[in-house]
Tab-separated table of C-alpha atoms and ligand atoms in Angstrom:
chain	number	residue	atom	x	y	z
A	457	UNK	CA	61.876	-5.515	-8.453
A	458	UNK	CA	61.689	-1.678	-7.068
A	459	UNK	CA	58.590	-0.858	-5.525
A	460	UNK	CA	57.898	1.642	-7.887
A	461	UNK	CA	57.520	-0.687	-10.450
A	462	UNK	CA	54.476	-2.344	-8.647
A	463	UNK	CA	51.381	-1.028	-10.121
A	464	UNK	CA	47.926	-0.378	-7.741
A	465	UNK	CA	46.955	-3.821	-9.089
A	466	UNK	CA	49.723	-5.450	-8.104
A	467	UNK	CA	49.220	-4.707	-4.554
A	468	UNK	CA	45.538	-4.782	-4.445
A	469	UNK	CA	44.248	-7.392	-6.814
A	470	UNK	CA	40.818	-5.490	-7.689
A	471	UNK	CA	37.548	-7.158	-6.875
A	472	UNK	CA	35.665	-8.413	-9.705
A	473	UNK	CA	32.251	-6.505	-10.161
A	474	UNK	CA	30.649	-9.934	-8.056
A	475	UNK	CA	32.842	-8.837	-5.583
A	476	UNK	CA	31.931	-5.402	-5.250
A	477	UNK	CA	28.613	-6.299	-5.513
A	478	UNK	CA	28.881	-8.727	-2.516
A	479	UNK	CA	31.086	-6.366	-0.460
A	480	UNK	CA	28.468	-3.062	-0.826
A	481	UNK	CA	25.455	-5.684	0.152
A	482	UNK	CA	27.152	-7.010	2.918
A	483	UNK	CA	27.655	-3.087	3.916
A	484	UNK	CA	24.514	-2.039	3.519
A	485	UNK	CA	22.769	-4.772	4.552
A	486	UNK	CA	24.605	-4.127	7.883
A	487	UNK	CA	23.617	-0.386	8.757
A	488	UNK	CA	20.208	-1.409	7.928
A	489	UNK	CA	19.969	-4.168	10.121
A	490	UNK	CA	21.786	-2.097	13.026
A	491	UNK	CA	19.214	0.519	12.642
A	492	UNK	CA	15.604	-1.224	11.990
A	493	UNK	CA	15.316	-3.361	14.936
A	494	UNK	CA	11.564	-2.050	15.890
A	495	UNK	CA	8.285	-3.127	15.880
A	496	UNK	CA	5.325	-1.470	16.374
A	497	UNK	CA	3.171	-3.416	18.981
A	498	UNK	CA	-0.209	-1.255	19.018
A	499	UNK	CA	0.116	-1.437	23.003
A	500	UNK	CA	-0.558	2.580	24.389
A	501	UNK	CA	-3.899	3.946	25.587
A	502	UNK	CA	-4.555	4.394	22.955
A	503	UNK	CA	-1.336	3.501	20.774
A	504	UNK	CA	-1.148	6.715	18.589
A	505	UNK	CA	0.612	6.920	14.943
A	506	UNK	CA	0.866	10.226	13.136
A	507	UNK	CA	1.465	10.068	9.414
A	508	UNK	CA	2.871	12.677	7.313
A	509	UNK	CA	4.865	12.627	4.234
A	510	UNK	CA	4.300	15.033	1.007
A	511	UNK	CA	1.476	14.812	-1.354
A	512	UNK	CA	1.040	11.871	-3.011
A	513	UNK	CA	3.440	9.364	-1.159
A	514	UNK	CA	0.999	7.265	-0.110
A	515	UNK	CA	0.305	8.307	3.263
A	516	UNK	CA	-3.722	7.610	3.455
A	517	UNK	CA	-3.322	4.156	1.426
A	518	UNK	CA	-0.561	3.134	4.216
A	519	UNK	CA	-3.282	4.790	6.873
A	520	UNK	CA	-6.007	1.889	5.227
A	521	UNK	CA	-3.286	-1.014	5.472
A	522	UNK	CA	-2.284	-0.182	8.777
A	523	UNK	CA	-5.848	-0.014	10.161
A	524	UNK	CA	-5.824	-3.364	8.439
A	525	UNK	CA	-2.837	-4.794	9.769
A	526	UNK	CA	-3.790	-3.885	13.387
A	527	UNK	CA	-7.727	-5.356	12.573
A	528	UNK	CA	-6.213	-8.663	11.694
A	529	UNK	CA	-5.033	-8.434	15.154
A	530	UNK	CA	-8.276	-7.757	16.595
A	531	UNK	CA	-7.003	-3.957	17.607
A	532	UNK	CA	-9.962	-1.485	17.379
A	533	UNK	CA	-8.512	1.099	15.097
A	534	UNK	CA	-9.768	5.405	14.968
A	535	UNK	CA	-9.073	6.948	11.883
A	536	UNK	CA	-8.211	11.035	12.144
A	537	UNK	CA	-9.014	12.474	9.040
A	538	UNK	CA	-6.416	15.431	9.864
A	539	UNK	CA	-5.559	16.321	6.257
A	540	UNK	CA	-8.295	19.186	6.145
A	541	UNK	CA	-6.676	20.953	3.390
A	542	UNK	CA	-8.676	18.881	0.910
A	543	UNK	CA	-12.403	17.207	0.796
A	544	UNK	CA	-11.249	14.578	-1.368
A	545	UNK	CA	-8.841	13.806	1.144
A	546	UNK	CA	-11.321	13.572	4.204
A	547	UNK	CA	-13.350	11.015	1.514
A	548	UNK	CA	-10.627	9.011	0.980
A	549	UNK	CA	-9.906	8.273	4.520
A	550	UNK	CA	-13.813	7.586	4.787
A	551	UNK	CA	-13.755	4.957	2.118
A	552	UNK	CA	-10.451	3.371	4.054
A	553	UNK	CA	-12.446	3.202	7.188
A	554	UNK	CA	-15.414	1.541	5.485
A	555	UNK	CA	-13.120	-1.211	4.073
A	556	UNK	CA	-11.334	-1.760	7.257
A	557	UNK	CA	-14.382	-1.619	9.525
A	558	UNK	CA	-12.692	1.342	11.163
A	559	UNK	CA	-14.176	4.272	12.901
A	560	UNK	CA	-13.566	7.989	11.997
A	561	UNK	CA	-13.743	11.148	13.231
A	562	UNK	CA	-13.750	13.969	10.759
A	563	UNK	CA	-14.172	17.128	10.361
A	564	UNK	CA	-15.081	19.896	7.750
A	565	UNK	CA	-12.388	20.242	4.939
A	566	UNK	CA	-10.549	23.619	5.828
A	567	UNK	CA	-11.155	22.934	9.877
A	568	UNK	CA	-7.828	23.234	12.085
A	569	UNK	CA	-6.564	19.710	12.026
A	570	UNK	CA	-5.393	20.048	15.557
A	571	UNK	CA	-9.168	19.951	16.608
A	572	UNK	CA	-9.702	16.784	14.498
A	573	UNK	CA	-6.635	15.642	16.795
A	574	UNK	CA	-8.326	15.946	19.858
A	575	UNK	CA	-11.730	15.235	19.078
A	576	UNK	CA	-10.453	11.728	17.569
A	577	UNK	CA	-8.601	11.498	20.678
A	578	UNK	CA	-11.969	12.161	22.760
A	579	UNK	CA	-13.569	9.376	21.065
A	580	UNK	CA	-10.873	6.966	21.072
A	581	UNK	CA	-10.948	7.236	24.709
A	582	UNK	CA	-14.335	6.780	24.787
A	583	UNK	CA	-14.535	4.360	22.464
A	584	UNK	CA	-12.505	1.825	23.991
A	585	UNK	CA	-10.241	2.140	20.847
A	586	UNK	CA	-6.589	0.614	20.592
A	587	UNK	CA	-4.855	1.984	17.970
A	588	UNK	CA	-5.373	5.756	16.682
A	589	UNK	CA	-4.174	6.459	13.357
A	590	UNK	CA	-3.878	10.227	12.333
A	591	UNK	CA	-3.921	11.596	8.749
A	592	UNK	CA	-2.433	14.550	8.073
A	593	UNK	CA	-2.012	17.300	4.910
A	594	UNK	CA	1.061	16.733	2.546
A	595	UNK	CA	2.003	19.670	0.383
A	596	UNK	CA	5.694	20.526	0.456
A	597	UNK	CA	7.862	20.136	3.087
A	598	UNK	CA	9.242	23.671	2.816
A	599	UNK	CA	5.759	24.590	3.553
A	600	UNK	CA	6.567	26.694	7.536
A	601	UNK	CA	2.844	26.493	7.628
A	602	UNK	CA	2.301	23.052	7.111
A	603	UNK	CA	5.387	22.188	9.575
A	604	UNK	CA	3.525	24.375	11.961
A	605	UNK	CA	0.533	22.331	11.792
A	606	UNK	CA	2.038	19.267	11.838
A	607	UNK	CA	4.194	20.532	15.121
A	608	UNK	CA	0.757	21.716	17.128
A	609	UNK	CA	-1.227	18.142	15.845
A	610	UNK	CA	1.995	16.297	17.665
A	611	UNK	CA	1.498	18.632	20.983
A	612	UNK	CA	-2.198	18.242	21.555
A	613	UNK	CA	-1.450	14.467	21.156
A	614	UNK	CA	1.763	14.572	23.251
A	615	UNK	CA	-0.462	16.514	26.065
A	616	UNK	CA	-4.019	14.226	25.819
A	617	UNK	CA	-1.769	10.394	25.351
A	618	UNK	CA	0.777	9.428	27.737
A	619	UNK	CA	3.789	8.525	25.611
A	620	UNK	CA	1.594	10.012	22.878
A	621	UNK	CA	2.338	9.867	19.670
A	622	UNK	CA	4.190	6.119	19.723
A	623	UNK	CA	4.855	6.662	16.095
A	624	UNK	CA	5.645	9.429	13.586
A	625	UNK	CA	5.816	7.881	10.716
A	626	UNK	CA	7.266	9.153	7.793
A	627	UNK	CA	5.992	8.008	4.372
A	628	UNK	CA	7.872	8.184	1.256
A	629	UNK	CA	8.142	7.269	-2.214
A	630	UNK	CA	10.597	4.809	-3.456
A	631	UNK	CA	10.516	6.438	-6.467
A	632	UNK	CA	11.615	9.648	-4.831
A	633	UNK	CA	15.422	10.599	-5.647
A	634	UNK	CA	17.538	12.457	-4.107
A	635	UNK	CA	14.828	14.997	-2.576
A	636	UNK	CA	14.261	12.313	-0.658
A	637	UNK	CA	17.013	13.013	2.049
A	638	UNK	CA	15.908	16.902	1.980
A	639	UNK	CA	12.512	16.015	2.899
A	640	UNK	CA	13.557	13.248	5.782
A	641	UNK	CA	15.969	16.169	7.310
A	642	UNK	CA	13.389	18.612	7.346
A	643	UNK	CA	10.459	16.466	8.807
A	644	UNK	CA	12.754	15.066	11.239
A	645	UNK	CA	13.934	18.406	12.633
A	646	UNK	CA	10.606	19.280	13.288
A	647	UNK	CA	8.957	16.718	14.555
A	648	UNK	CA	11.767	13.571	15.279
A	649	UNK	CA	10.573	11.271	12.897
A	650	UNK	CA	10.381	7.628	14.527
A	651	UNK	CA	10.409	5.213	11.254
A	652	UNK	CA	9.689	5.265	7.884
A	653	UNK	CA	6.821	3.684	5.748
A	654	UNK	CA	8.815	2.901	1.942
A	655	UNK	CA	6.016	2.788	-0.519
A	656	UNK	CA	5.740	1.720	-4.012
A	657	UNK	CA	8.184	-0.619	-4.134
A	658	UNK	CA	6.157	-2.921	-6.561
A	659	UNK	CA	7.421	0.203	-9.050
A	660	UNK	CA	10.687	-0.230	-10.609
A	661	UNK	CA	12.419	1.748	-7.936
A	662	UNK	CA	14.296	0.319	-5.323
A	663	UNK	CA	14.229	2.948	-3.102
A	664	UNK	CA	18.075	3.235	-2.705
A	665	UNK	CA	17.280	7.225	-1.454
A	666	UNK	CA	16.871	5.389	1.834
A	667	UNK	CA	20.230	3.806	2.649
A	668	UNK	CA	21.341	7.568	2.854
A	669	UNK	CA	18.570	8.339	4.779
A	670	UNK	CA	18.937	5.708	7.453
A	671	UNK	CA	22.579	5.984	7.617
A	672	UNK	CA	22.039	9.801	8.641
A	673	UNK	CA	19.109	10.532	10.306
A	674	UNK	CA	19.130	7.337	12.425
A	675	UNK	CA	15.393	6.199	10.975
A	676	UNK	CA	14.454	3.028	10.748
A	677	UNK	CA	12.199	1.673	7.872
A	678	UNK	CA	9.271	-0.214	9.887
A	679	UNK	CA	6.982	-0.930	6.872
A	680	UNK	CA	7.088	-1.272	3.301
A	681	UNK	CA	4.207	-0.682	0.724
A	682	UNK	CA	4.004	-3.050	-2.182
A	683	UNK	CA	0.452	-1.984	-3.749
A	684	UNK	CA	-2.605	0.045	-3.403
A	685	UNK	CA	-4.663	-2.795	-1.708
A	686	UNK	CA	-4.768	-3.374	1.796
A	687	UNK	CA	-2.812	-6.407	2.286
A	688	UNK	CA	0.137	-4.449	0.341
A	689	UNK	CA	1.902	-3.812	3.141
A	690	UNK	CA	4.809	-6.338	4.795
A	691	UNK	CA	7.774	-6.176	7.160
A	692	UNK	CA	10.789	-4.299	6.275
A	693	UNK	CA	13.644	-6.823	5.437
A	694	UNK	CA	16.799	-5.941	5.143
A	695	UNK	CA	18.180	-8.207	3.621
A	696	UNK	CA	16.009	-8.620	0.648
A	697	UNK	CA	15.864	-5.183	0.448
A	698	UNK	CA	20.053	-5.289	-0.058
A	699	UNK	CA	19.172	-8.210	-2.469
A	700	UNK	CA	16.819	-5.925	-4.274
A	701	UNK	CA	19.344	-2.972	-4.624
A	702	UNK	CA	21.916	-5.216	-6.633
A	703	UNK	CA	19.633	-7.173	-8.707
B	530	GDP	N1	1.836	0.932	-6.719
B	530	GDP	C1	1.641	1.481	-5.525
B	530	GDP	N2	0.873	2.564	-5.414
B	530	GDP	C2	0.681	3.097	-4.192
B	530	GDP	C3	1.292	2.548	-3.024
B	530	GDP	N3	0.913	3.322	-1.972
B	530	GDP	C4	0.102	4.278	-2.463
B	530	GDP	N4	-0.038	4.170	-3.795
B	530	GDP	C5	-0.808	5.033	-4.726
B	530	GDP	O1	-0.236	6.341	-4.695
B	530	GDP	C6	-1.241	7.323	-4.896
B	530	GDP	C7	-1.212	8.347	-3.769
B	530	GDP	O2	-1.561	7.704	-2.561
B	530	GDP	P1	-2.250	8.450	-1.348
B	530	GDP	O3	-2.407	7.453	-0.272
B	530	GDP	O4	-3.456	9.183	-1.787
B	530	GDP	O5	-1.104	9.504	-0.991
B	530	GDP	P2	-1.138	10.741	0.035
B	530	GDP	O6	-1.345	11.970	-0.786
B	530	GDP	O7	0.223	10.738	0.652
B	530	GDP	O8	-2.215	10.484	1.023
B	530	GDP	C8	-2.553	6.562	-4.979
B	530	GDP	O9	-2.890	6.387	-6.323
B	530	GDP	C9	-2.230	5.225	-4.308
B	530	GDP	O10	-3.052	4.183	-4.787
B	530	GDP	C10	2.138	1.391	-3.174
B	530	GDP	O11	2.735	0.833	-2.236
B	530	GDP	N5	2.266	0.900	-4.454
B	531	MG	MG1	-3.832	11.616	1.625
């Protein structure tokens, strides 16, 4: 037979959709596990996280589990209430540090953030505290101001905490589309972003925005939010999470 009468499926048999299936999990589940090998062991002096994300992703819920998470472990955890921009916001946090036994520093809503930094740096100092958890403001990411903000919260830490902040923590939305990689690029430019926090995935999103996300930023996914209450919050598995995608 001439060559040319081979078709493409001659030569390569094509994979059954199982197949396929099998061959993208066993890609993806590969870059994920080469880039989320991290934990975050609350050891600094005191261990700082910053959390940012836009509005609404779930970045003061993730604050409350966290403080919870590092409780169970008998860390003392400071809350910063560092999104001024809104009371509500500053309550929130409040009622988060009442159900986690947390303290909090907090300031007016409208005050510079950056002095709620270093004040709930002051007091964690004093206070003997292990793990300081800052809020911060969401709005849009396109927002120079906000990045400003967020940019001068991250140098007053940088300058008061040796090694200061141990986390940046970006939170997002599984629900979140494509977006999603806009908003990871421009938070990591500004401040180099050192994981993500996926929330939502009790939703009917899989957060598939991410593999992009990992795969070119370098990020690693170090928690994942499954609810609003404050146990909702569990190790990022990769390979459940590849599971997840193809189910
Ligand atoms: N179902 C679900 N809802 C969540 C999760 N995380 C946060 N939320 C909800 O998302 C909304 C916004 O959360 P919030 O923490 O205020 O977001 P922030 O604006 O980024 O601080 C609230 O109604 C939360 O209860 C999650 O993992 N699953
Ligand atoms: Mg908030």
């Amino acid at each position: 037979m001439e060559l040319s009468n081979y078709t493409m499926q001659d030569i390569y048999p094509p994979l059954d959709e199982k197949e396929v299936k099998e061959f993208l999990k066993g890609k993806i589940t590969k870059i994920l596990v080469e880039k989320s090998a991290f934990s975050m062991n609350g050891k600094g002096a005191p261990y700082t996280i910053m959390v940012i994300g836009v509005n609404g992703s779930g970045k003061t819920t993730t604050i409350g589990k966290l403080a919870h998470y590092y409780n169970s472990q008998n860390q003392k955890v400071l809350l910063g209430a560092g999104d001024t921009f809104r009371a509500a916001a500053i309550e929130q946090l409040n009622i988060w540090a009442e159900r986690t036994q947390s303290r909090i520093i907090s300031h007016k809503s409208g005050a510079d953030p950056s002095a709620v930094v270093f004040d709930s740096i002051k007091a964690a100092k004093a206070g003997g505290i292990e793990v300081l958890i800052i809020d911060t403001a969401g709005r849009l990411h396109t927002n120079a101001n906000l990045m400003e903000q967020l940019k001068k919260m991250k140098r007053v830490i940088s300058k008061e905490i040796e090694n200061g902040p141990h986390e940046i923590l970006l939170v997002m939305d599984a629900t979140t589309g494509q977006n999603g990689l806009a908003q990871a690029r421009v938070f990591h430019e500004a401040l180099d972003l050192s994981g993500i926090v996926l929330t939502k995935l009790d939703s009917t999103s899989k957060g598939g925005i991410v593999i992009q996300i990992i795969d070119e930023l370098n990020i690693p996914i170090k928690f994942i939010g499954t609810g609003e209450q404050l146990e909702d919050l569990r190790n990022f598995n990769p390979k459940e999470f590849a599971e997840a995608l193809f189910s």
